[in-house]
Amino acid sequence: MRRQLGLKTLLRMILIFCTFNLLAASETRSSSSYVFNRSLLVELEYTLLPLGDIQPQGWLRHTLEAMRDGMTGHLDELWEDVGPNCGWIGGSGPAWERPVYWLDGLVPLAYILNDQKLINKGQKYIEWILNSQREDGFFGQVEDTTRKFGENEHYLAYVEKMKEDWWPRMVALKVLQSYYDATVDQRVIDFMLKYFKYQQANIEEKQLDHWSHWSKTRGGENLASTSTVPSRLEWVNII
């Protein structure tokens, strides 16, 4: 219960007490564009550098290029769970965390190497995720409650039931954060804020363990994503 209340409290702090505008983005990175905690969060002495600010060389670049040329850069061609039919690009496959786990590594790799082919590959998934958001803030696949399953279709029934689980969306938010750090695409902040409003409205009825134990066990990752939003915004009006 403490985990549920912690999430709801943080969401309320962000969504009720403040309205804001996105920080103006500079086309060229500078120290003034680095993101530190502000407002409601504890001030940090250090911060992560934006993706792409440091260009790897030597053995490190060789290792990253090996990942690009190996399974990381081609997993969608080798494993159907993350391929064109997966649930995180509009396919009919499961909406497990597997595809977004992959993207959580693919997207940073693409921007660190500034590899346009890899960027384009990840962008297809990101665009689907952003465009899947409903008016109420929920995103991703939606359970088809009208679908009927036979006696031998227990697995399919389970897959359908789990489509709206909180847990895979926690990983998807991490992917979007990496994408935002590399591109400063305002759609991401708008998207995340809208989703957190959905969570705030539904977390009491559908708590973190409503669908699976994973959401409750890994709920801290949701909190981490929630806390990044005010760090990337300039507060302009305190209610």
PDB file of N, CA and C in Angstrom, residues 41-136:
ATOM      1  N   LEU A  41      11.575  18.952  -6.310  1.00  0.00           N
ATOM      2  CA  LEU A  41      12.544  17.882  -6.141  1.00  0.00           C
ATOM      3  C   LEU A  41      13.824  18.372  -5.472  1.00  0.00           C
ATOM      4  N   VAL A  42      14.503  17.443  -4.807  1.00  0.00           N
ATOM      5  CA  VAL A  42      15.782  17.765  -4.180  1.00  0.00           C
ATOM      6  C   VAL A  42      16.790  18.152  -5.261  1.00  0.00           C
ATOM      7  N   GLU A  43      17.489  19.241  -5.031  1.00  0.00           N
ATOM      8  CA  GLU A  43      18.449  19.716  -6.028  1.00  0.00           C
ATOM      9  C   GLU A  43      19.631  18.761  -6.133  1.00  0.00           C
ATOM     10  N   LEU A  44      20.041  18.468  -7.345  1.00  0.00           N
ATOM     11  CA  LEU A  44      21.160  17.568  -7.589  1.00  0.00           C
ATOM     12  C   LEU A  44      22.428  18.355  -7.898  1.00  0.00           C
ATOM     13  N   GLU A  45      23.549  17.865  -7.394  1.00  0.00           N
ATOM     14  CA  GLU A  45      24.832  18.504  -7.700  1.00  0.00           C
ATOM     15  C   GLU A  45      25.314  18.117  -9.089  1.00  0.00           C
ATOM     16  N   TYR A  46      24.970  16.894  -9.516  1.00  0.00           N
ATOM     17  CA  TYR A  46      25.375  16.399 -10.827  1.00  0.00           C
ATOM     18  C   TYR A  46      24.141  15.984 -11.615  1.00  0.00           C
ATOM     19  N   THR A  47      24.293  15.889 -12.918  1.00  0.00           N
ATOM     20  CA  THR A  47      23.186  15.454 -13.760  1.00  0.00           C
ATOM     21  C   THR A  47      23.731  14.633 -14.923  1.00  0.00           C
ATOM     22  N   LEU A  48      22.859  13.838 -15.526  1.00  0.00           N
ATOM     23  CA  LEU A  48      23.253  13.061 -16.692  1.00  0.00           C
ATOM     24  C   LEU A  48      23.403  13.981 -17.900  1.00  0.00           C
ATOM     25  N   LEU A  49      24.400  13.738 -18.700  1.00  0.00           N
ATOM     26  CA  LEU A  49      24.553  14.489 -19.942  1.00  0.00           C
ATOM     27  C   LEU A  49      23.544  13.987 -20.965  1.00  0.00           C
ATOM     28  N   PRO A  50      23.038  14.857 -21.822  1.00  0.00           N
ATOM     29  CA  PRO A  50      22.082  14.433 -22.854  1.00  0.00           C
ATOM     30  C   PRO A  50      22.704  13.401 -23.783  1.00  0.00           C
ATOM     31  N   LEU A  51      21.875  12.500 -24.281  1.00  0.00           N
ATOM     32  CA  LEU A  51      22.346  11.491 -25.228  1.00  0.00           C
ATOM     33  C   LEU A  51      22.980  12.158 -26.444  1.00  0.00           C
ATOM     34  N   GLY A  52      24.134  11.695 -26.825  1.00  0.00           N
ATOM     35  CA  GLY A  52      24.814  12.234 -27.997  1.00  0.00           C
ATOM     36  C   GLY A  52      25.825  13.307 -27.685  1.00  0.00           C
ATOM     37  N   ASP A  53      25.832  13.826 -26.437  1.00  0.00           N
ATOM     38  CA  ASP A  53      26.795  14.868 -26.089  1.00  0.00           C
ATOM     39  C   ASP A  53      28.226  14.338 -26.083  1.00  0.00           C
ATOM     40  N   ILE A  54      28.376  13.080 -25.724  1.00  0.00           N
ATOM     41  CA  ILE A  54      29.700  12.455 -25.711  1.00  0.00           C
ATOM     42  C   ILE A  54      29.771  11.433 -26.831  1.00  0.00           C
ATOM     43  N   GLN A  55      30.760  11.558 -27.676  1.00  0.00           N
ATOM     44  CA  GLN A  55      30.944  10.629 -28.787  1.00  0.00           C
ATOM     45  C   GLN A  55      31.985   9.573 -28.408  1.00  0.00           C
ATOM     46  N   PRO A  56      31.594   8.296 -28.412  1.00  0.00           N
ATOM     47  CA  PRO A  56      32.539   7.239 -28.042  1.00  0.00           C
ATOM     48  C   PRO A  56      33.614   7.048 -29.107  1.00  0.00           C
ATOM     49  N   GLN A  57      34.796   6.692 -28.654  1.00  0.00           N
ATOM     50  CA  GLN A  57      35.907   6.420 -29.564  1.00  0.00           C
ATOM     51  C   GLN A  57      36.611   5.139 -29.121  1.00  0.00           C
ATOM     52  N   GLY A  58      37.506   4.656 -29.946  1.00  0.00           N
ATOM     53  CA  GLY A  58      38.333   3.519 -29.581  1.00  0.00           C
ATOM     54  C   GLY A  58      37.547   2.245 -29.337  1.00  0.00           C
ATOM     55  N   TRP A  59      37.967   1.511 -28.295  1.00  0.00           N
ATOM     56  CA  TRP A  59      37.348   0.216 -28.012  1.00  0.00           C
ATOM     57  C   TRP A  59      35.873   0.355 -27.664  1.00  0.00           C
ATOM     58  N   LEU A  60      35.496   1.476 -27.024  1.00  0.00           N
ATOM     59  CA  LEU A  60      34.099   1.657 -26.654  1.00  0.00           C
ATOM     60  C   LEU A  60      33.225   1.805 -27.898  1.00  0.00           C
ATOM     61  N   ARG A  61      33.678   2.598 -28.843  1.00  0.00           N
ATOM     62  CA  ARG A  61      32.914   2.741 -30.084  1.00  0.00           C
ATOM     63  C   ARG A  61      32.851   1.411 -30.832  1.00  0.00           C
ATOM     64  N   HIS A  62      33.945   0.689 -30.842  1.00  0.00           N
ATOM     65  CA  HIS A  62      33.962  -0.618 -31.502  1.00  0.00           C
ATOM     66  C   HIS A  62      32.927  -1.546 -30.870  1.00  0.00           C
ATOM     67  N   THR A  63      32.825  -1.514 -29.540  1.00  0.00           N
ATOM     68  CA  THR A  63      31.857  -2.365 -28.843  1.00  0.00           C
ATOM     69  C   THR A  63      30.427  -1.961 -29.184  1.00  0.00           C
ATOM     70  N   LEU A  64      30.150  -0.665 -29.197  1.00  0.00           N
ATOM     71  CA  LEU A  64      28.806  -0.184 -29.521  1.00  0.00           C
ATOM     72  C   LEU A  64      28.440  -0.495 -30.970  1.00  0.00           C
ATOM     73  N   GLU A  65      29.391  -0.383 -31.856  1.00  0.00           N
ATOM     74  CA  GLU A  65      29.131  -0.714 -33.259  1.00  0.00           C
ATOM     75  C   GLU A  65      28.885  -2.210 -33.432  1.00  0.00           C
ATOM     76  N   ALA A  66      29.551  -3.024 -32.608  1.00  0.00           N
ATOM     77  CA  ALA A  66      29.298  -4.467 -32.640  1.00  0.00           C
ATOM     78  C   ALA A  66      27.873  -4.767 -32.184  1.00  0.00           C
ATOM     79  N   MET A  67      27.376  -4.015 -31.205  1.00  0.00           N
ATOM     80  CA  MET A  67      25.990  -4.167 -30.764  1.00  0.00           C
ATOM     81  C   MET A  67      25.033  -3.758 -31.884  1.00  0.00           C
ATOM     82  N   ARG A  68      25.363  -2.662 -32.540  1.00  0.00           N
ATOM     83  CA  ARG A  68      24.539  -2.188 -33.658  1.00  0.00           C
ATOM     84  C   ARG A  68      24.485  -3.216 -34.779  1.00  0.00           C
ATOM     85  N   ASP A  69      25.621  -3.796 -35.097  1.00  0.00           N
ATOM     86  CA  ASP A  69      25.693  -4.748 -36.203  1.00  0.00           C
ATOM     87  C   ASP A  69      25.228  -6.144 -35.803  1.00  0.00           C
ATOM     88  N   GLY A  70      25.106  -6.380 -34.501  1.00  0.00           N
ATOM     89  CA  GLY A  70      24.692  -7.684 -34.003  1.00  0.00           C
ATOM     90  C   GLY A  70      23.213  -7.730 -33.659  1.00  0.00           C
ATOM     91  N   MET A  71      22.890  -8.437 -32.572  1.00  0.00           N
ATOM     92  CA  MET A  71      21.491  -8.680 -32.232  1.00  0.00           C
ATOM     93  C   MET A  71      20.748  -7.416 -31.820  1.00  0.00           C
ATOM     94  N   THR A  72      21.427  -6.494 -31.144  1.00  0.00           N
ATOM     95  CA  THR A  72      20.728  -5.278 -30.714  1.00  0.00           C
ATOM     96  C   THR A  72      20.157  -4.515 -31.898  1.00  0.00           C
ATOM     97  N   GLY A  73      20.929  -4.402 -32.957  1.00  0.00           N
ATOM     98  CA  GLY A  73      20.473  -3.663 -34.128  1.00  0.00           C
ATOM     99  C   GLY A  73      19.562  -4.440 -35.048  1.00  0.00           C
ATOM    100  N   HIS A  74      19.428  -5.756 -34.803  1.00  0.00           N
ATOM    101  CA  HIS A  74      18.660  -6.593 -35.733  1.00  0.00           C
ATOM    102  C   HIS A  74      17.690  -7.534 -35.023  1.00  0.00           C
ATOM    103  N   LEU A  75      17.411  -7.286 -33.750  1.00  0.00           N
ATOM    104  CA  LEU A  75      16.579  -8.219 -32.995  1.00  0.00           C
ATOM    105  C   LEU A  75      15.180  -8.350 -33.577  1.00  0.00           C
ATOM    106  N   ASP A  76      14.672  -7.267 -34.149  1.00  0.00           N
ATOM    107  CA  ASP A  76      13.334  -7.309 -34.747  1.00  0.00           C
ATOM    108  C   ASP A  76      13.288  -8.227 -35.960  1.00  0.00           C
ATOM    109  N   GLU A  77      14.433  -8.533 -36.537  1.00  0.00           N
ATOM    110  CA  GLU A  77      14.509  -9.441 -37.683  1.00  0.00           C
ATOM    111  C   GLU A  77      14.699 -10.888 -37.240  1.00  0.00           C
ATOM    112  N   LEU A  78      15.038 -11.074 -35.960  1.00  0.00           N
ATOM    113  CA  LEU A  78      15.376 -12.397 -35.452  1.00  0.00           C
ATOM    114  C   LEU A  78      14.346 -12.965 -34.481  1.00  0.00           C
ATOM    115  N   TRP A  79      13.578 -12.108 -33.852  1.00  0.00           N
ATOM    116  CA  TRP A  79      12.664 -12.536 -32.781  1.00  0.00           C
ATOM    117  C   TRP A  79      11.299 -11.896 -33.009  1.00  0.00           C
ATOM    118  N   GLU A  80      10.312 -12.723 -33.251  1.00  0.00           N
ATOM    119  CA  GLU A  80       8.994 -12.201 -33.613  1.00  0.00           C
ATOM    120  C   GLU A  80       8.346 -11.398 -32.491  1.00  0.00           C
ATOM    121  N   ASP A  81       8.739 -11.650 -31.246  1.00  0.00           N
ATOM    122  CA  ASP A  81       8.134 -10.927 -30.126  1.00  0.00           C
ATOM    123  C   ASP A  81       8.410  -9.427 -30.170  1.00  0.00           C
ATOM    124  N   VAL A  82       9.458  -9.009 -30.883  1.00  0.00           N
ATOM    125  CA  VAL A  82       9.758  -7.581 -30.992  1.00  0.00           C
ATOM    126  C   VAL A  82       9.663  -7.096 -32.436  1.00  0.00           C
ATOM    127  N   GLY A  83       9.222  -7.968 -33.322  1.00  0.00           N
ATOM    128  CA  GLY A  83       9.161  -7.660 -34.745  1.00  0.00           C
ATOM    129  C   GLY A  83       7.922  -6.889 -35.160  1.00  0.00           C
ATOM    130  N   PRO A  84       7.634  -6.853 -36.453  1.00  0.00           N
ATOM    131  CA  PRO A  84       6.541  -6.037 -36.999  1.00  0.00           C
ATOM    132  C   PRO A  84       5.159  -6.373 -36.452  1.00  0.00           C
ATOM    133  N   ASN A  85       4.980  -7.590 -35.899  1.00  0.00           N
ATOM    134  CA  ASN A  85       3.666  -7.973 -35.393  1.00  0.00           C
ATOM    135  C   ASN A  85       3.553  -7.816 -33.883  1.00  0.00           C
ATOM    136  N   CYS A  86       4.567  -7.214 -33.255  1.00  0.00           N
ATOM    137  CA  CYS A  86       4.514  -7.091 -31.797  1.00  0.00           C
ATOM    138  C   CYS A  86       3.493  -6.028 -31.390  1.00  0.00           C
ATOM    139  N   GLY A  87       3.063  -6.128 -30.147  1.00  0.00           N
ATOM    140  CA  GLY A  87       2.012  -5.239 -29.660  1.00  0.00           C
ATOM    141  C   GLY A  87       2.422  -3.802 -29.465  1.00  0.00           C
ATOM    142  N   TRP A  88       3.720  -3.499 -29.598  1.00  0.00           N
ATOM    143  CA  TRP A  88       4.182  -2.128 -29.405  1.00  0.00           C
ATOM    144  C   TRP A  88       4.472  -1.406 -30.714  1.00  0.00           C
ATOM    145  N   ILE A  89       3.926  -1.963 -31.790  1.00  0.00           N
ATOM    146  CA  ILE A  89       4.013  -1.247 -33.070  1.00  0.00           C
ATOM    147  C   ILE A  89       2.710  -1.438 -33.839  1.00  0.00           C
ATOM    148  N   GLY A  90       1.661  -1.831 -33.107  1.00  0.00           N
ATOM    149  CA  GLY A  90       0.344  -1.965 -33.714  1.00  0.00           C
ATOM    150  C   GLY A  90      -0.016  -3.352 -34.171  1.00  0.00           C
ATOM    151  N   GLY A  91       0.865  -4.345 -33.932  1.00  0.00           N
ATOM    152  CA  GLY A  91       0.576  -5.710 -34.337  1.00  0.00           C
ATOM    153  C   GLY A  91      -0.349  -6.414 -33.362  1.00  0.00           C
ATOM    154  N   SER A  92      -0.655  -7.654 -33.674  1.00  0.00           N
ATOM    155  CA  SER A  92      -1.565  -8.434 -32.834  1.00  0.00           C
ATOM    156  C   SER A  92      -0.823  -9.281 -31.809  1.00  0.00           C
ATOM    157  N   GLY A  93       0.510  -9.170 -31.775  1.00  0.00           N
ATOM    158  CA  GLY A  93       1.299  -9.934 -30.820  1.00  0.00           C
ATOM    159  C   GLY A  93       1.139  -9.412 -29.406  1.00  0.00           C
ATOM    160  N   PRO A  94       1.714 -10.142 -28.434  1.00  0.00           N
ATOM    161  CA  PRO A  94       1.598  -9.742 -27.027  1.00  0.00           C
ATOM    162  C   PRO A  94       2.173  -8.354 -26.766  1.00  0.00           C
ATOM    163  N   ALA A  95       1.610  -7.683 -25.785  1.00  0.00           N
ATOM    164  CA  ALA A  95       2.092  -6.353 -25.393  1.00  0.00           C
ATOM    165  C   ALA A  95       2.989  -6.468 -24.168  1.00  0.00           C
ATOM    166  N   TRP A  96       3.804  -7.534 -24.156  1.00  0.00           N
ATOM    167  CA  TRP A  96       4.731  -7.713 -23.040  1.00  0.00           C
ATOM    168  C   TRP A  96       5.765  -6.585 -23.010  1.00  0.00           C
ATOM    169  N   GLU A  97       6.629  -6.650 -21.986  1.00  0.00           N
ATOM    170  CA  GLU A  97       7.699  -5.665 -21.861  1.00  0.00           C
ATOM    171  C   GLU A  97       8.873  -5.949 -22.778  1.00  0.00           C
ATOM    172  N   ARG A  98       8.888  -7.101 -23.453  1.00  0.00           N
ATOM    173  CA  ARG A  98      10.052  -7.484 -24.264  1.00  0.00           C
ATOM    174  C   ARG A  98      10.411  -6.446 -25.332  1.00  0.00           C
ATOM    175  N   PRO A  99       9.461  -5.984 -26.140  1.00  0.00           N
ATOM    176  CA  PRO A  99       9.822  -4.996 -27.167  1.00  0.00           C
ATOM    177  C   PRO A  99      10.354  -3.688 -26.585  1.00  0.00           C
ATOM    178  N   VAL A 100       9.736  -3.212 -25.502  1.00  0.00           N
ATOM    179  CA  VAL A 100      10.195  -1.939 -24.940  1.00  0.00           C
ATOM    180  C   VAL A 100      11.507  -2.110 -24.171  1.00  0.00           C
ATOM    181  N   TYR A 101      11.758  -3.300 -23.645  1.00  0.00           N
ATOM    182  CA  TYR A 101      13.092  -3.586 -23.100  1.00  0.00           C
ATOM    183  C   TYR A 101      14.150  -3.411 -24.189  1.00  0.00           C
ATOM    184  N   TRP A 102      13.859  -3.970 -25.335  1.00  0.00           N
ATOM    185  CA  TRP A 102      14.785  -3.854 -26.471  1.00  0.00           C
ATOM    186  C   TRP A 102      14.982  -2.394 -26.863  1.00  0.00           C
ATOM    187  N   LEU A 103      13.882  -1.659 -26.965  1.00  0.00           N
ATOM    188  CA  LEU A 103      13.966  -0.243 -27.329  1.00  0.00           C
ATOM    189  C   LEU A 103      14.726   0.564 -26.285  1.00  0.00           C
ATOM    190  N   ASP A 104      14.665   0.130 -25.041  1.00  0.00           N
ATOM    191  CA  ASP A 104      15.364   0.826 -23.968  1.00  0.00           C
ATOM    192  C   ASP A 104      16.876   0.805 -24.180  1.00  0.00           C
ATOM    193  N   GLY A 105      17.351  -0.159 -24.946  1.00  0.00           N
ATOM    194  CA  GLY A 105      18.761  -0.193 -25.319  1.00  0.00           C
ATOM    195  C   GLY A 105      19.010   0.330 -26.717  1.00  0.00           C
ATOM    196  N   LEU A 106      18.070   0.047 -27.625  1.00  0.00           N
ATOM    197  CA  LEU A 106      18.238   0.434 -29.025  1.00  0.00           C
ATOM    198  C   LEU A 106      18.251   1.946 -29.213  1.00  0.00           C
ATOM    199  N   VAL A 107      17.320   2.640 -28.584  1.00  0.00           N
ATOM    200  CA  VAL A 107      17.193   4.086 -28.789  1.00  0.00           C
ATOM    201  C   VAL A 107      18.439   4.839 -28.306  1.00  0.00           C
ATOM    202  N   PRO A 108      18.929   4.607 -27.077  1.00  0.00           N
ATOM    203  CA  PRO A 108      20.169   5.286 -26.686  1.00  0.00           C
ATOM    204  C   PRO A 108      21.349   4.934 -27.589  1.00  0.00           C
ATOM    205  N   LEU A 109      21.440   3.663 -27.977  1.00  0.00           N
ATOM    206  CA  LEU A 109      22.533   3.242 -28.858  1.00  0.00           C
ATOM    207  C   LEU A 109      22.492   4.001 -30.177  1.00  0.00           C
ATOM    208  N   ALA A 110      21.299   4.151 -30.736  1.00  0.00           N
ATOM    209  CA  ALA A 110      21.149   4.829 -32.020  1.00  0.00           C
ATOM    210  C   ALA A 110      21.620   6.275 -31.953  1.00  0.00           C
ATOM    211  N   TYR A 111      21.255   6.973 -30.875  1.00  0.00           N
ATOM    212  CA  TYR A 111      21.615   8.390 -30.780  1.00  0.00           C
ATOM    213  C   TYR A 111      23.056   8.590 -30.326  1.00  0.00           C
ATOM    214  N   ILE A 112      23.590   7.676 -29.526  1.00  0.00           N
ATOM    215  CA  ILE A 112      24.997   7.784 -29.137  1.00  0.00           C
ATOM    216  C   ILE A 112      25.895   7.623 -30.358  1.00  0.00           C
ATOM    217  N   LEU A 113      25.525   6.690 -31.246  1.00  0.00           N
ATOM    218  CA  LEU A 113      26.299   6.476 -32.470  1.00  0.00           C
ATOM    219  C   LEU A 113      25.889   7.425 -33.589  1.00  0.00           C
ATOM    220  N   ASN A 114      24.783   8.161 -33.371  1.00  0.00           N
ATOM    221  CA  ASN A 114      24.241   9.034 -34.418  1.00  0.00           C
ATOM    222  C   ASN A 114      24.037   8.253 -35.710  1.00  0.00           C
ATOM    223  N   ASP A 115      23.458   7.067 -35.557  1.00  0.00           N
ATOM    224  CA  ASP A 115      23.238   6.162 -36.683  1.00  0.00           C
ATOM    225  C   ASP A 115      21.803   6.330 -37.180  1.00  0.00           C
ATOM    226  N   GLN A 116      21.627   6.965 -38.334  1.00  0.00           N
ATOM    227  CA  GLN A 116      20.297   7.303 -38.818  1.00  0.00           C
ATOM    228  C   GLN A 116      19.449   6.068 -39.094  1.00  0.00           C
ATOM    229  N   LYS A 117      20.053   5.019 -39.592  1.00  0.00           N
ATOM    230  CA  LYS A 117      19.295   3.798 -39.869  1.00  0.00           C
ATOM    231  C   LYS A 117      18.719   3.225 -38.585  1.00  0.00           C
ATOM    232  N   LEU A 118      19.519   3.218 -37.527  1.00  0.00           N
ATOM    233  CA  LEU A 118      19.060   2.707 -36.241  1.00  0.00           C
ATOM    234  C   LEU A 118      18.036   3.654 -35.617  1.00  0.00           C
ATOM    235  N   ILE A 119      18.259   4.953 -35.788  1.00  0.00           N
ATOM    236  CA  ILE A 119      17.295   5.943 -35.290  1.00  0.00           C
ATOM    237  C   ILE A 119      15.941   5.726 -35.947  1.00  0.00           C
ATOM    238  N   ASN A 120      15.937   5.513 -37.256  1.00  0.00           N
ATOM    239  CA  ASN A 120      14.684   5.299 -37.984  1.00  0.00           C
ATOM    240  C   ASN A 120      13.979   4.028 -37.519  1.00  0.00           C
ATOM    241  N   LYS A 121      14.755   3.008 -37.211  1.00  0.00           N
ATOM    242  CA  LYS A 121      14.157   1.751 -36.751  1.00  0.00           C
ATOM    243  C   LYS A 121      13.420   1.962 -35.432  1.00  0.00           C
ATOM    244  N   GLY A 122      14.054   2.637 -34.499  1.00  0.00           N
ATOM    245  CA  GLY A 122      13.412   2.897 -33.220  1.00  0.00           C
ATOM    246  C   GLY A 122      12.261   3.877 -33.336  1.00  0.00           C
ATOM    247  N   GLN A 123      12.368   4.814 -34.280  1.00  0.00           N
ATOM    248  CA  GLN A 123      11.353   5.851 -34.426  1.00  0.00           C
ATOM    249  C   GLN A 123       9.993   5.283 -34.789  1.00  0.00           C
ATOM    250  N   LYS A 124       9.961   4.197 -35.533  1.00  0.00           N
ATOM    251  CA  LYS A 124       8.686   3.582 -35.909  1.00  0.00           C
ATOM    252  C   LYS A 124       7.906   3.164 -34.676  1.00  0.00           C
ATOM    253  N   TYR A 125       8.593   2.613 -33.700  1.00  0.00           N
ATOM    254  CA  TYR A 125       7.943   2.181 -32.465  1.00  0.00           C
ATOM    255  C   TYR A 125       7.535   3.386 -31.619  1.00  0.00           C
ATOM    256  N   ILE A 126       8.417   4.366 -31.544  1.00  0.00           N
ATOM    257  CA  ILE A 126       8.121   5.551 -30.747  1.00  0.00           C
ATOM    258  C   ILE A 126       6.903   6.285 -31.290  1.00  0.00           C
ATOM    259  N   GLU A 127       6.817   6.417 -32.609  1.00  0.00           N
ATOM    260  CA  GLU A 127       5.665   7.093 -33.201  1.00  0.00           C
ATOM    261  C   GLU A 127       4.379   6.340 -32.900  1.00  0.00           C
ATOM    262  N   TRP A 128       4.444   5.001 -32.962  1.00  0.00           N
ATOM    263  CA  TRP A 128       3.228   4.237 -32.657  1.00  0.00           C
ATOM    264  C   TRP A 128       2.820   4.447 -31.207  1.00  0.00           C
ATOM    265  N   ILE A 129       3.788   4.410 -30.306  1.00  0.00           N
ATOM    266  CA  ILE A 129       3.485   4.605 -28.889  1.00  0.00           C
ATOM    267  C   ILE A 129       2.853   5.975 -28.659  1.00  0.00           C
ATOM    268  N   LEU A 130       3.459   7.021 -29.206  1.00  0.00           N
ATOM    269  CA  LEU A 130       2.927   8.373 -29.016  1.00  0.00           C
ATOM    270  C   LEU A 130       1.529   8.516 -29.604  1.00  0.00           C
ATOM    271  N   ASN A 131       1.310   7.911 -30.765  1.00  0.00           N
ATOM    272  CA  ASN A 131       0.012   8.033 -31.437  1.00  0.00           C
ATOM    273  C   ASN A 131      -1.056   7.121 -30.849  1.00  0.00           C
ATOM    274  N   SER A 132      -0.646   6.188 -29.985  1.00  0.00           N
ATOM    275  CA  SER A 132      -1.619   5.260 -29.402  1.00  0.00           C
ATOM    276  C   SER A 132      -2.340   5.845 -28.195  1.00  0.00           C
ATOM    277  N   GLN A 133      -1.904   7.005 -27.735  1.00  0.00           N
ATOM    278  CA  GLN A 133      -2.490   7.553 -26.516  1.00  0.00           C
ATOM    279  C   GLN A 133      -3.944   7.961 -26.724  1.00  0.00           C
ATOM    280  N   ARG A 134      -4.783   7.527 -25.783  1.00  0.00           N
ATOM    281  CA  ARG A 134      -6.198   7.888 -25.830  1.00  0.00           C
ATOM    282  C   ARG A 134      -6.401   9.270 -25.221  1.00  0.00           C
ATOM    283  N   GLU A 135      -7.606   9.753 -25.354  1.00  0.00           N
ATOM    284  CA  GLU A 135      -7.938  11.067 -24.820  1.00  0.00           C
ATOM    285  C   GLU A 135      -7.770  11.116 -23.300  1.00  0.00           C
ATOM    286  N   ASP A 136      -8.030   9.975 -22.627  1.00  0.00           N
ATOM    287  CA  ASP A 136      -7.920   9.953 -21.167  1.00  0.00           C
ATOM    288  C   ASP A 136      -6.484   9.774 -20.682  1.00  0.00           C
TER     289      ASP A 136
END
